[in-house]
PDB file of C-alpha atoms in Angstrom:
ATOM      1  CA  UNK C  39      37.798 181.170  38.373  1.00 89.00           C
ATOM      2  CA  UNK C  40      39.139 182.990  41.378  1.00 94.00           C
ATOM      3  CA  UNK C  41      42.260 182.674  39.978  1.00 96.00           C
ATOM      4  CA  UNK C  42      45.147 185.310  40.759  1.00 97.00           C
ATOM      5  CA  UNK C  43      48.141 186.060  38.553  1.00 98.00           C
ATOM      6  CA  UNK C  44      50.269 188.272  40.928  1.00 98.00           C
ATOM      7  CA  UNK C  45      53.909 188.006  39.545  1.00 98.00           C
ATOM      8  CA  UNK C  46      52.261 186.561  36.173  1.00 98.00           C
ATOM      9  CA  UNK C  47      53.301 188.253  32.210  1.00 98.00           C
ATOM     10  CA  UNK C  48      50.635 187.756  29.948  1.00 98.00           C
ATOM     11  CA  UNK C  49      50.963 189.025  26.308  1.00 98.00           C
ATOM     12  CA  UNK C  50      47.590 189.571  24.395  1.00 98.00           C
ATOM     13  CA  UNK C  51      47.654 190.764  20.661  1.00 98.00           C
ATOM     14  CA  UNK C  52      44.647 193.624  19.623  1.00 97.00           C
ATOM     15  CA  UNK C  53      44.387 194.255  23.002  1.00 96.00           C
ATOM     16  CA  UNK C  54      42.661 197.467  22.201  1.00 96.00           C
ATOM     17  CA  UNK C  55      39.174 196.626  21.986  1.00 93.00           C
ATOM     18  CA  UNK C  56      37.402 194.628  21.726  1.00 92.00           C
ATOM     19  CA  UNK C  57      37.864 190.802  23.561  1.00 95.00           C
ATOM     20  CA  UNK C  58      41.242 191.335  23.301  1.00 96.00           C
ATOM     21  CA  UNK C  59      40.559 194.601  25.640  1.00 97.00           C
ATOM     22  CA  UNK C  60      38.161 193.184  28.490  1.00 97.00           C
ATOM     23  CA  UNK C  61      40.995 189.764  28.486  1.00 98.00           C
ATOM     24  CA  UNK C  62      43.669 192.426  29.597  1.00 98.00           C
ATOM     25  CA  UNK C  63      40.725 194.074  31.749  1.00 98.00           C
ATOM     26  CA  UNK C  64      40.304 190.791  33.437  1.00 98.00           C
ATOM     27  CA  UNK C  65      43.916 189.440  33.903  1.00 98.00           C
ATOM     28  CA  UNK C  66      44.881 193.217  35.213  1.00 98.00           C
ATOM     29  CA  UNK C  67      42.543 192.642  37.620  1.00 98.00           C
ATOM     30  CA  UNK C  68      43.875 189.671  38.800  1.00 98.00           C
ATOM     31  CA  UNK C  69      47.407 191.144  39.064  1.00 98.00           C
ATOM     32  CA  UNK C  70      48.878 190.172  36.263  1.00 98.00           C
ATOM     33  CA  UNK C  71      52.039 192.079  34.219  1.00 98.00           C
ATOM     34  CA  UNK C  72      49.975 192.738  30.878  1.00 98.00           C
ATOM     35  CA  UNK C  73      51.231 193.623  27.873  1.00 98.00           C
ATOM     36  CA  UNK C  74      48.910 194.889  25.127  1.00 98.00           C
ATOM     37  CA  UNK C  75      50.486 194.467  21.850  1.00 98.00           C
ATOM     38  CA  UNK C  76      48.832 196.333  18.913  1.00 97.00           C
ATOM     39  CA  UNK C  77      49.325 198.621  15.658  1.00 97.00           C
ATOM     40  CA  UNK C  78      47.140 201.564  17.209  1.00 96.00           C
ATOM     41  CA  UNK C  79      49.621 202.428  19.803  1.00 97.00           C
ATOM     42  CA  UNK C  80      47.309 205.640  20.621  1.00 97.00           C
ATOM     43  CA  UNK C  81      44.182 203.638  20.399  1.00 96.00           C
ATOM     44  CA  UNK C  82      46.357 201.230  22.838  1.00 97.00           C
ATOM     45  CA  UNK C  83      47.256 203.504  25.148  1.00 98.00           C
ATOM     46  CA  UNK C  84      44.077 204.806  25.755  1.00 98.00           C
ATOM     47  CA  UNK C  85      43.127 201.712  26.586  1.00 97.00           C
ATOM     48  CA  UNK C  86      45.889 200.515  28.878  1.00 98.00           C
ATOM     49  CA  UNK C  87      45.012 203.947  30.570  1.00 98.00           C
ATOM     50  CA  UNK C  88      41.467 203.334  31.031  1.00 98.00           C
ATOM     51  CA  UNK C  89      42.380 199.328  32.654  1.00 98.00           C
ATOM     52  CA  UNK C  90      45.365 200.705  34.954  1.00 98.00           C
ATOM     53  CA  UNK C  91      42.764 203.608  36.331  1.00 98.00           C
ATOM     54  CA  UNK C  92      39.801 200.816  36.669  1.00 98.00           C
ATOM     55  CA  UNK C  93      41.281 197.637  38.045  1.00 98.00           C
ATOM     56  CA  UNK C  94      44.343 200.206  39.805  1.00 98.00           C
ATOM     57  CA  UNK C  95      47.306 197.605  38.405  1.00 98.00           C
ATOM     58  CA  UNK C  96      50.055 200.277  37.062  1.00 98.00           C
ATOM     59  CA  UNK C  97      51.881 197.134  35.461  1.00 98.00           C
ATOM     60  CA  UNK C  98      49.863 197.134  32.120  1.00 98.00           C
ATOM     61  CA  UNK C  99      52.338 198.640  29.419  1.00 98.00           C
ATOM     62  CA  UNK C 100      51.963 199.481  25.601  1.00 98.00           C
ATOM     63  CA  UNK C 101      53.824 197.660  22.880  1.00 98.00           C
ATOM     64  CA  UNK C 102      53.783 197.716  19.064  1.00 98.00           C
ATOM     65  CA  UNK C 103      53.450 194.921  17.415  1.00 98.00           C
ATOM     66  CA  UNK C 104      51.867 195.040  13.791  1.00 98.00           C
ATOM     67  CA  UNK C 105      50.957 191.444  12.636  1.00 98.00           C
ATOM     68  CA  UNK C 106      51.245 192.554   8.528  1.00 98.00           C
ATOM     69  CA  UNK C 107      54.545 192.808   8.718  1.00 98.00           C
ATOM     70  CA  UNK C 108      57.345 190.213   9.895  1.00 98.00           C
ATOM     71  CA  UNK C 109      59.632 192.896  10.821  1.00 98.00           C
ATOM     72  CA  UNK C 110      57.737 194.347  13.264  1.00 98.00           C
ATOM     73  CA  UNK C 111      56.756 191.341  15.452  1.00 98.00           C
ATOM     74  CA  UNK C 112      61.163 190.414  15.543  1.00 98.00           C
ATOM     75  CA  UNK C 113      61.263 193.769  17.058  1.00 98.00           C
ATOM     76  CA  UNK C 114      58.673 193.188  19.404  1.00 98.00           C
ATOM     77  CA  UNK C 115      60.034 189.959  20.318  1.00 98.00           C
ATOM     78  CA  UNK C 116      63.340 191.785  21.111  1.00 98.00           C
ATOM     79  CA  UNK C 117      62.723 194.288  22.704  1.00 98.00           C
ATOM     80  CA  UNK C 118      59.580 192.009  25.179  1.00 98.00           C
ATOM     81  CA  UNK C 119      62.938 189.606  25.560  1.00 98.00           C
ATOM     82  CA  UNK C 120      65.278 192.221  26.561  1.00 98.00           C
ATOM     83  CA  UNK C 121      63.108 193.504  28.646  1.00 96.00           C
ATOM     84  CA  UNK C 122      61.091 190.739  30.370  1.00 97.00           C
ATOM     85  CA  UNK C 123      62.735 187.823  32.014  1.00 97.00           C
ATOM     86  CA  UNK C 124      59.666 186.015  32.271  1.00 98.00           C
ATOM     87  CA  UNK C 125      56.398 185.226  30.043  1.00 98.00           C
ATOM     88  CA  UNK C 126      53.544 182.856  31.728  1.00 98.00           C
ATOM     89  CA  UNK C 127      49.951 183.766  29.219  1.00 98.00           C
ATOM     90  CA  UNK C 128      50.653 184.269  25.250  1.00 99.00           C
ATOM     91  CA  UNK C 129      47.152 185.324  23.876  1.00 98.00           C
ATOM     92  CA  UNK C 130      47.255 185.119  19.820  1.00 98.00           C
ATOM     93  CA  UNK C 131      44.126 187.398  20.135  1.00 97.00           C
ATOM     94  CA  UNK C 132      44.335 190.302  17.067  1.00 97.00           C
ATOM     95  CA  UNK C 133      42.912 189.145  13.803  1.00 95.00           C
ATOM     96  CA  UNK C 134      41.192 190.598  10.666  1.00 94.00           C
ATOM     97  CA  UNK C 135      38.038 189.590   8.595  1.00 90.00           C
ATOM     98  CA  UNK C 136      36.289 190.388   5.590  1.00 88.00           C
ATOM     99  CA  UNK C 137      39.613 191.970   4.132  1.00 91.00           C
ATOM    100  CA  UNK C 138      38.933 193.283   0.523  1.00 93.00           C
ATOM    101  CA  UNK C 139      42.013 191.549  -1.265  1.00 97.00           C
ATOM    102  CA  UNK C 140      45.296 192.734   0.031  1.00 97.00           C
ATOM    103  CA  UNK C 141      48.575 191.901   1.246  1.00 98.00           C
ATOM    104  CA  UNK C 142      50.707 191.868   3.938  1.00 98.00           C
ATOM    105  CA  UNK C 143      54.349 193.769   3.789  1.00 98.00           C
ATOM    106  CA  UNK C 144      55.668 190.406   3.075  1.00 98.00           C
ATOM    107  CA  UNK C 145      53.302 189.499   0.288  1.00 98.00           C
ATOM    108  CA  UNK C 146      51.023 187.252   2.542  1.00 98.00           C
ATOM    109  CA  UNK C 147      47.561 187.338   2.184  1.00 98.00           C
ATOM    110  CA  UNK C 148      45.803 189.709   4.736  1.00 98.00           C
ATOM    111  CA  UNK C 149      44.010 186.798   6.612  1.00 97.00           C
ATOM    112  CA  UNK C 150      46.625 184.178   5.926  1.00 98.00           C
ATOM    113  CA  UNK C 151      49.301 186.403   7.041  1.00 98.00           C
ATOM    114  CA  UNK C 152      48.113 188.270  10.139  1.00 98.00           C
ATOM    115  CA  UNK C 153      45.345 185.572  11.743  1.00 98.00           C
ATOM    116  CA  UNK C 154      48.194 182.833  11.370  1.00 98.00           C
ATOM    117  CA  UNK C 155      51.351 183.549  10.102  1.00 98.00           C
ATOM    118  CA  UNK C 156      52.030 186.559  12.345  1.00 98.00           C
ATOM    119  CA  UNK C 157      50.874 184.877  15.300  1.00 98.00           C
ATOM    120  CA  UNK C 158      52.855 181.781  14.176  1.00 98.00           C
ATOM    121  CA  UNK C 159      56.038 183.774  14.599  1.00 98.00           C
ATOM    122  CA  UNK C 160      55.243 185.558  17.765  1.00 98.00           C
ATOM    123  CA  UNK C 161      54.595 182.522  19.312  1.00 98.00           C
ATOM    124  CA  UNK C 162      58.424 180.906  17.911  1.00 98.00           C
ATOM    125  CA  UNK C 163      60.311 183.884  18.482  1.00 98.00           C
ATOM    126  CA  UNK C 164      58.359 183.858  22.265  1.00 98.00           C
ATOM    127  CA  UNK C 165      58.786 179.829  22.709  1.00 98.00           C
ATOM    128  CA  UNK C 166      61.850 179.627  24.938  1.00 98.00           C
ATOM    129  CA  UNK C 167      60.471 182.323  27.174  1.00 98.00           C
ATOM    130  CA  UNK C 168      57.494 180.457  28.191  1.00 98.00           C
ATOM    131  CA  UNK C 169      59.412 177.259  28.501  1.00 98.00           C
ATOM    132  CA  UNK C 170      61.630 178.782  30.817  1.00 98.00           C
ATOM    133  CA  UNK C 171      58.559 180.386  33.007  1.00 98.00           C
ATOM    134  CA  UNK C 172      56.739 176.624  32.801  1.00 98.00           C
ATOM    135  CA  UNK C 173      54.268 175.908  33.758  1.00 98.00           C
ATOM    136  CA  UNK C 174      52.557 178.243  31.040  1.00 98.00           C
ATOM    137  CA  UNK C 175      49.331 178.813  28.389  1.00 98.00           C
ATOM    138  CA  UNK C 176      49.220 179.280  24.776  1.00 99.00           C
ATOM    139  CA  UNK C 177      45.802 180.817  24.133  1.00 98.00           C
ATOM    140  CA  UNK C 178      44.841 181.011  20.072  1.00 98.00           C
ATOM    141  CA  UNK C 179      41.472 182.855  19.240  1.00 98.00           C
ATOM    142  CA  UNK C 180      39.996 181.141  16.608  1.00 97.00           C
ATOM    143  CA  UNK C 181      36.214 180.782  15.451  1.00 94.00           C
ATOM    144  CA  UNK C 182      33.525 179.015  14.475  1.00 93.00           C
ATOM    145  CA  UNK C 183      34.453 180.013  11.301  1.00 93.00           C
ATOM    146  CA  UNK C 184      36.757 177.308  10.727  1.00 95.00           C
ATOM    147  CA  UNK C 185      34.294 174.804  10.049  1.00 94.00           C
ATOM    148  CA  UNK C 186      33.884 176.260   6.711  1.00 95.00           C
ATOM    149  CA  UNK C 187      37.781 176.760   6.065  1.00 95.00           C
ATOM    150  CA  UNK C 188      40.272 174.308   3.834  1.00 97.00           C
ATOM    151  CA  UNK C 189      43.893 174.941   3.519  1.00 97.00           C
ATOM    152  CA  UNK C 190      44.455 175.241  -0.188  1.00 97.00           C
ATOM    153  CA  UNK C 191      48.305 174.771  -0.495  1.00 98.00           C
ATOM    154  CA  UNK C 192      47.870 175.429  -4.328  1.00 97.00           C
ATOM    155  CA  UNK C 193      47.025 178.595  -3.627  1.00 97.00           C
ATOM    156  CA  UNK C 194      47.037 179.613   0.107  1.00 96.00           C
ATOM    157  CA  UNK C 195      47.328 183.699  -0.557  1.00 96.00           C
ATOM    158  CA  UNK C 196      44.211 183.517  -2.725  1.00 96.00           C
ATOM    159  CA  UNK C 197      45.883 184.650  -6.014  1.00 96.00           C
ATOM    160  CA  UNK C 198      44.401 182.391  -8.407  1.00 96.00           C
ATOM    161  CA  UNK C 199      40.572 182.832  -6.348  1.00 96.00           C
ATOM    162  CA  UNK C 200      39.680 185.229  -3.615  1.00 97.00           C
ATOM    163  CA  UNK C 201      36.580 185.353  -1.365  1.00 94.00           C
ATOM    164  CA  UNK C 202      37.135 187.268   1.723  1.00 92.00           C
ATOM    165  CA  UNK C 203      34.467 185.513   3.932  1.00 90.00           C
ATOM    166  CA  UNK C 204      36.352 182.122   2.879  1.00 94.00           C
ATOM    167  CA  UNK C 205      39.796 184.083   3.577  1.00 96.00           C
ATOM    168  CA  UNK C 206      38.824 184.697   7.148  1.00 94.00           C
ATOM    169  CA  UNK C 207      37.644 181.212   7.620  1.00 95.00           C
ATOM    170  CA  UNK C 208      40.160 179.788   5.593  1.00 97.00           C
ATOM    171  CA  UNK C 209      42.832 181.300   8.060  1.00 98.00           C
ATOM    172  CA  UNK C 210      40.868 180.209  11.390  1.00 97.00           C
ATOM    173  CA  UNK C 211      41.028 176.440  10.321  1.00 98.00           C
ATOM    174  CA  UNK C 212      44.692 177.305   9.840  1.00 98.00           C
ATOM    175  CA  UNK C 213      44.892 178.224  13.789  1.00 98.00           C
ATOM    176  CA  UNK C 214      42.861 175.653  15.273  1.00 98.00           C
ATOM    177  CA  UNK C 215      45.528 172.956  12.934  1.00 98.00           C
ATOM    178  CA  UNK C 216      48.793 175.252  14.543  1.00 98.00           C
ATOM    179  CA  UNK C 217      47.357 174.755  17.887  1.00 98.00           C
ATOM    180  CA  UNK C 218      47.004 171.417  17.114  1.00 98.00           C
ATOM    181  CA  UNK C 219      50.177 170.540  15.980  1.00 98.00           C
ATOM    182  CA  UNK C 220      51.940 173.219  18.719  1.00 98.00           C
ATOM    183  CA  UNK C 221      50.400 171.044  21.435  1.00 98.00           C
ATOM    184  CA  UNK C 222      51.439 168.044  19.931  1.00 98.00           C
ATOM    185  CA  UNK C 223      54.987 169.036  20.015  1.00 98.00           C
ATOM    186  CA  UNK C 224      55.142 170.618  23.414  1.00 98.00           C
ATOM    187  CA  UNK C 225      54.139 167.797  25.322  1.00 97.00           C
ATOM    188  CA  UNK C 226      56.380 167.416  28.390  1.00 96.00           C
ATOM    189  CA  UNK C 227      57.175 171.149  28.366  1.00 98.00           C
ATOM    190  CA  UNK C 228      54.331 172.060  31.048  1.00 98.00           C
ATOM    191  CA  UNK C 229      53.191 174.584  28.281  1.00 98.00           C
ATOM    192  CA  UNK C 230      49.991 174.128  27.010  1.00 98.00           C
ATOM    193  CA  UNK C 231      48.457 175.627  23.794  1.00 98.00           C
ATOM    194  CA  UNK C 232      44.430 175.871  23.038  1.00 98.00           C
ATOM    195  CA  UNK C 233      42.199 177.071  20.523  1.00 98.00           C
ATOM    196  CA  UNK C 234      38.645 178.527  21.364  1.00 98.00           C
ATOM    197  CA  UNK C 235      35.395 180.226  19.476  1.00 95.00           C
ATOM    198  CA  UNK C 236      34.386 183.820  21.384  1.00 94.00           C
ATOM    199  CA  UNK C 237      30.670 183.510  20.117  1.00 82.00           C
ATOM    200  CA  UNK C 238      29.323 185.950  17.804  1.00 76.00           C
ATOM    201  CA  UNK C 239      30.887 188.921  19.300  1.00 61.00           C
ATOM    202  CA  UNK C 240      29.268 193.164  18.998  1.00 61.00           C
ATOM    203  CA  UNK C 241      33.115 194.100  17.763  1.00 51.00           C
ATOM    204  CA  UNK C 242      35.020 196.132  15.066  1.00 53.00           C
ATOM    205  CA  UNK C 243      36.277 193.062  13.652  1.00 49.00           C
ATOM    206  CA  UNK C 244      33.666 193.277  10.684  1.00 48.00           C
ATOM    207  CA  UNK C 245      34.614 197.087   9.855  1.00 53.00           C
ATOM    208  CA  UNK C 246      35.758 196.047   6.571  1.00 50.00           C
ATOM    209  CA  UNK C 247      31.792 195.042   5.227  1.00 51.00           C
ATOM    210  CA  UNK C 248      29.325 197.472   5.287  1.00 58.00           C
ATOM    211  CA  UNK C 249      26.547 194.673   5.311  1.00 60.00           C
ATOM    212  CA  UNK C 250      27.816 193.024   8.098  1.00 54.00           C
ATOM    213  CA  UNK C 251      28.141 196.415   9.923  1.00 56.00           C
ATOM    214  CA  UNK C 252      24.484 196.471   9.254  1.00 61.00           C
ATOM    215  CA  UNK C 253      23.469 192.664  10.257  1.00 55.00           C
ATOM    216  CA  UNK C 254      25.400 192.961  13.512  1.00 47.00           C
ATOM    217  CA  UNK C 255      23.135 196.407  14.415  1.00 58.00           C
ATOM    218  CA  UNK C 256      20.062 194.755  13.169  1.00 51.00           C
ATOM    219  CA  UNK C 257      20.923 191.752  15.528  1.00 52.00           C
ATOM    220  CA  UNK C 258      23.064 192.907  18.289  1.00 55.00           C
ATOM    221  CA  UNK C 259      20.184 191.472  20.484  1.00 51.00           C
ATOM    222  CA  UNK C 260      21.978 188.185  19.377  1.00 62.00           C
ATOM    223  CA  UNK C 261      25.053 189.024  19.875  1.00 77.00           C
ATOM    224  CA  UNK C 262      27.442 188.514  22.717  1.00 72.00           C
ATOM    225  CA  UNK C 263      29.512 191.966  24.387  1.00 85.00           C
ATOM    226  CA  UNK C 264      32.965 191.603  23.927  1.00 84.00           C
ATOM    227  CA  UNK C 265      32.816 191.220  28.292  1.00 87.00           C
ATOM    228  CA  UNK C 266      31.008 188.084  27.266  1.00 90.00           C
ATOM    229  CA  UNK C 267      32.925 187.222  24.113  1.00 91.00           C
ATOM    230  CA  UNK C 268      36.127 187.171  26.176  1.00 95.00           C
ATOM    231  CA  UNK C 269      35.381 184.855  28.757  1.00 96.00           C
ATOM    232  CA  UNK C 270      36.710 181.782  27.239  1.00 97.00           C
ATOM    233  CA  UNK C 271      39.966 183.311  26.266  1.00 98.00           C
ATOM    234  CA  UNK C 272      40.280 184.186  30.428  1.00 98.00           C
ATOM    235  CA  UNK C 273      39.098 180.632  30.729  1.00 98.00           C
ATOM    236  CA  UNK C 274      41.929 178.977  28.704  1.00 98.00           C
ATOM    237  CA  UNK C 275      44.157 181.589  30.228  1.00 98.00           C
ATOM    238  CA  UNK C 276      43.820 180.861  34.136  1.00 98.00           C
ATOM    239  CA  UNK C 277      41.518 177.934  35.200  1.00 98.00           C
ATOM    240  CA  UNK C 278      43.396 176.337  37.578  1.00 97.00           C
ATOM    241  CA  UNK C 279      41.400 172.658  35.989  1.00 97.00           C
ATOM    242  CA  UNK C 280      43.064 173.409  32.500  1.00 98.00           C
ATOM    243  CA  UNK C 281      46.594 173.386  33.728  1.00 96.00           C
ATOM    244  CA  UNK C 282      47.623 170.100  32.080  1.00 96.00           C
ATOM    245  CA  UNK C 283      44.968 170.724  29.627  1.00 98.00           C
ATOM    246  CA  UNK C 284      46.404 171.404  25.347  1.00 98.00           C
ATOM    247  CA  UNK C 285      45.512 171.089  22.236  1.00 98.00           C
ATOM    248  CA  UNK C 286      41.521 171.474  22.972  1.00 98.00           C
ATOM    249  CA  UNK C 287      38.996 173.926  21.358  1.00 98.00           C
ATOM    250  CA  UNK C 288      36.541 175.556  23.355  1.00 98.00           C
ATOM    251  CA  UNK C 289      33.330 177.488  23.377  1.00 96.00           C
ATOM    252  CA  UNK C 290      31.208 178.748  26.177  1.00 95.00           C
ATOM    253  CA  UNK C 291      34.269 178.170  28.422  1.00 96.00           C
ATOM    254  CA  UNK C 292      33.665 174.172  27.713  1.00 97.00           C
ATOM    255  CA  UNK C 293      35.362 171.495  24.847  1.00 97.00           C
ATOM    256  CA  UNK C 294      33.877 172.000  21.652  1.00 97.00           C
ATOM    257  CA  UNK C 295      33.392 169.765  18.561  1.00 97.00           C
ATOM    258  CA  UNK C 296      36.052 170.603  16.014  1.00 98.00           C
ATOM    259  CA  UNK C 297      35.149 169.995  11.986  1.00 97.00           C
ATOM    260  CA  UNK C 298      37.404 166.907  10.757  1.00 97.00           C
ATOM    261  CA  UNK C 299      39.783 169.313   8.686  1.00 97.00           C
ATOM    262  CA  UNK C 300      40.655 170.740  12.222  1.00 98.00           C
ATOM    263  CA  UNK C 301      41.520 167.295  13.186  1.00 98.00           C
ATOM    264  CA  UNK C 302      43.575 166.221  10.372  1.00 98.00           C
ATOM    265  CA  UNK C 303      47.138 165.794  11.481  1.00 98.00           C
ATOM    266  CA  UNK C 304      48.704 165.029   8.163  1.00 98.00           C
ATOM    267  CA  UNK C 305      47.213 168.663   7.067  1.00 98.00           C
ATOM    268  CA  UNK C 306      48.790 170.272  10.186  1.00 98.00           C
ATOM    269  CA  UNK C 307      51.786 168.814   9.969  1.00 98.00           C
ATOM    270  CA  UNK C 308      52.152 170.295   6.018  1.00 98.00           C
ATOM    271  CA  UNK C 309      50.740 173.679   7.376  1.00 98.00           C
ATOM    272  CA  UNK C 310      53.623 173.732   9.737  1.00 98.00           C
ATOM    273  CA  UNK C 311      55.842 173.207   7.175  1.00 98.00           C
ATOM    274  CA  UNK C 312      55.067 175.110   4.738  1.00 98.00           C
ATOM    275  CA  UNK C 313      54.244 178.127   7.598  1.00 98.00           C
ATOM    276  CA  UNK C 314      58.078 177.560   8.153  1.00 98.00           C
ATOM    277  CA  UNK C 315      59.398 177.372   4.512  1.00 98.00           C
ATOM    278  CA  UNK C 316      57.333 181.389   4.006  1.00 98.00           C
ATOM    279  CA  UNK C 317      58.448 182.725   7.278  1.00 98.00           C
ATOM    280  CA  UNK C 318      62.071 181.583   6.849  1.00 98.00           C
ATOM    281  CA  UNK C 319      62.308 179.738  10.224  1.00 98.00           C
ATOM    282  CA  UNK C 320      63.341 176.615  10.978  1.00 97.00           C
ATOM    283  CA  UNK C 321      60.735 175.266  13.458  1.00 96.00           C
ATOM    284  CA  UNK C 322      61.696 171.647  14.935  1.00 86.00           C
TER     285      UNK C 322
END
């Protein structure tokens, strides 16, 4: 897409490195207002630095925003809505995998709480924004992954049984159902929401397992570059043809098939729910 996004905010989580990095790359060079929104606020700036100096668009700024802990994403909310009087893109990029157990600051389970739950609050607390600045996208990165996820409601912060290859997939079933659902209830807003897979991606995301640090070297032939891994996310984000397009999941920039636990409404409808009841919002 030729697509420009002069006057445009986009948000995108983990924005750092990765996909999440060459997305802001991409919609910086386009024009956009970009805000990266990570943890790493060094590692951040650095590369907000590096995108303003290549693509020559001063208007990419530095926020932090740490997904483990619900206190820190209010005050990022806050602060973006005192600031910023408009919001267009929302990219729920930043995520974890292979976690060894662990919790989040509010007792969530590591995957759980930062691949969904954090982004499940962002997106609330940023709602009204991007209703106001309609037409506007909702852009979830999820994964192929998901395919071999369940939502276990008896025990969704893996107390009672942990496997943290399950975790991650576990909690990318749990965003392609939230998109799901999201779209669902924004129809008639003119704000979309999508889910997509970025391929098998050369990224830091597996830093937490030596012997997939190992597999991805052995077969980073394979593998996509995280240029490559982000293109669907800039897809979903600004293709003028997806405009009325929501609640889809993508891969290779086109529709993808989506297991039937991803398609189970009844399951993300309870999700939402109970994502409400542990966050203490009241979602309607």
């Amino acid at each position: 897409s030729a697509a420009r996004l002069e006057g445009k905010v986009a948000i995108i989580t983990g924005a750092n490195t990765g996909i999440g990095k060459e997305t802001a790359r991409d919609l910086a060079r386009r024009g956009a207002r970009v805000i990266v929104a990570c943890r790493d606020i060094a590692k951040a700036e650095a590369a907000a630095s590096e995108i303003r100096a290549e693509t020559g668009n001063q208007q990419v700024t530095v926020r932090k925003l740490d997904l483990a802990d619900t206190k820190s994403i209010r005050e990022f909310a806050g602060k973006f809505l005192a600031e910023e009087k408009e919001l267009h893109i929302l990219i729920n990029n930043a995520g974890v995998m292979l976690c060894p157990y662990s919790k989040t600051a509010d007792g969530f389970e590591m995957h759980l709480g930062v691949n969904h739950l954090g982004h499940f609050l962002l997106t609330f607390l940023l709602l009204e924004r991007l209703k106001q600045s309609a037409p506007s996208r909702i852009v979830n990165v999820s994964s192929l992954a998901h395919h071999a996820g369940r939502i276990r409601f008896h025990d969704l912060h893996g107390e009672k049984r942990y496997n943290r290859g399950l975790a991650y997939c576990h909690s990318k079933l749990a965003n392609v159902l939230f998109t799901r659902e999201l779209a669902r209830r924004l129809q008639g807003t003119k704000v979309t929401a999508n889910a997509l897979h970025p391929g098998s991606v050369q990224s830091e995301l597996v830093r937490h397992s030596f012997l997939m640090m190992r597999l991805w070297k052995i077969f980073s032939f394979f593998l996509k570059t995280p240029w490559e891994g982000a293109q669907t996310s800039i897809y979903c984000a600004v293709a003028e043809e997806l405009e009325s397009v929501t609640g889809q999941y993508f891969s290779d920039c086109q529709p993808a098939y989506v297991s039937p636990w991803g398609r189970d409404d009844e399951t993300a409808k309870k999700l939402w729910s109970v994502s409400c009841e542990l966050l203490g919002i009241q979602w309607d």
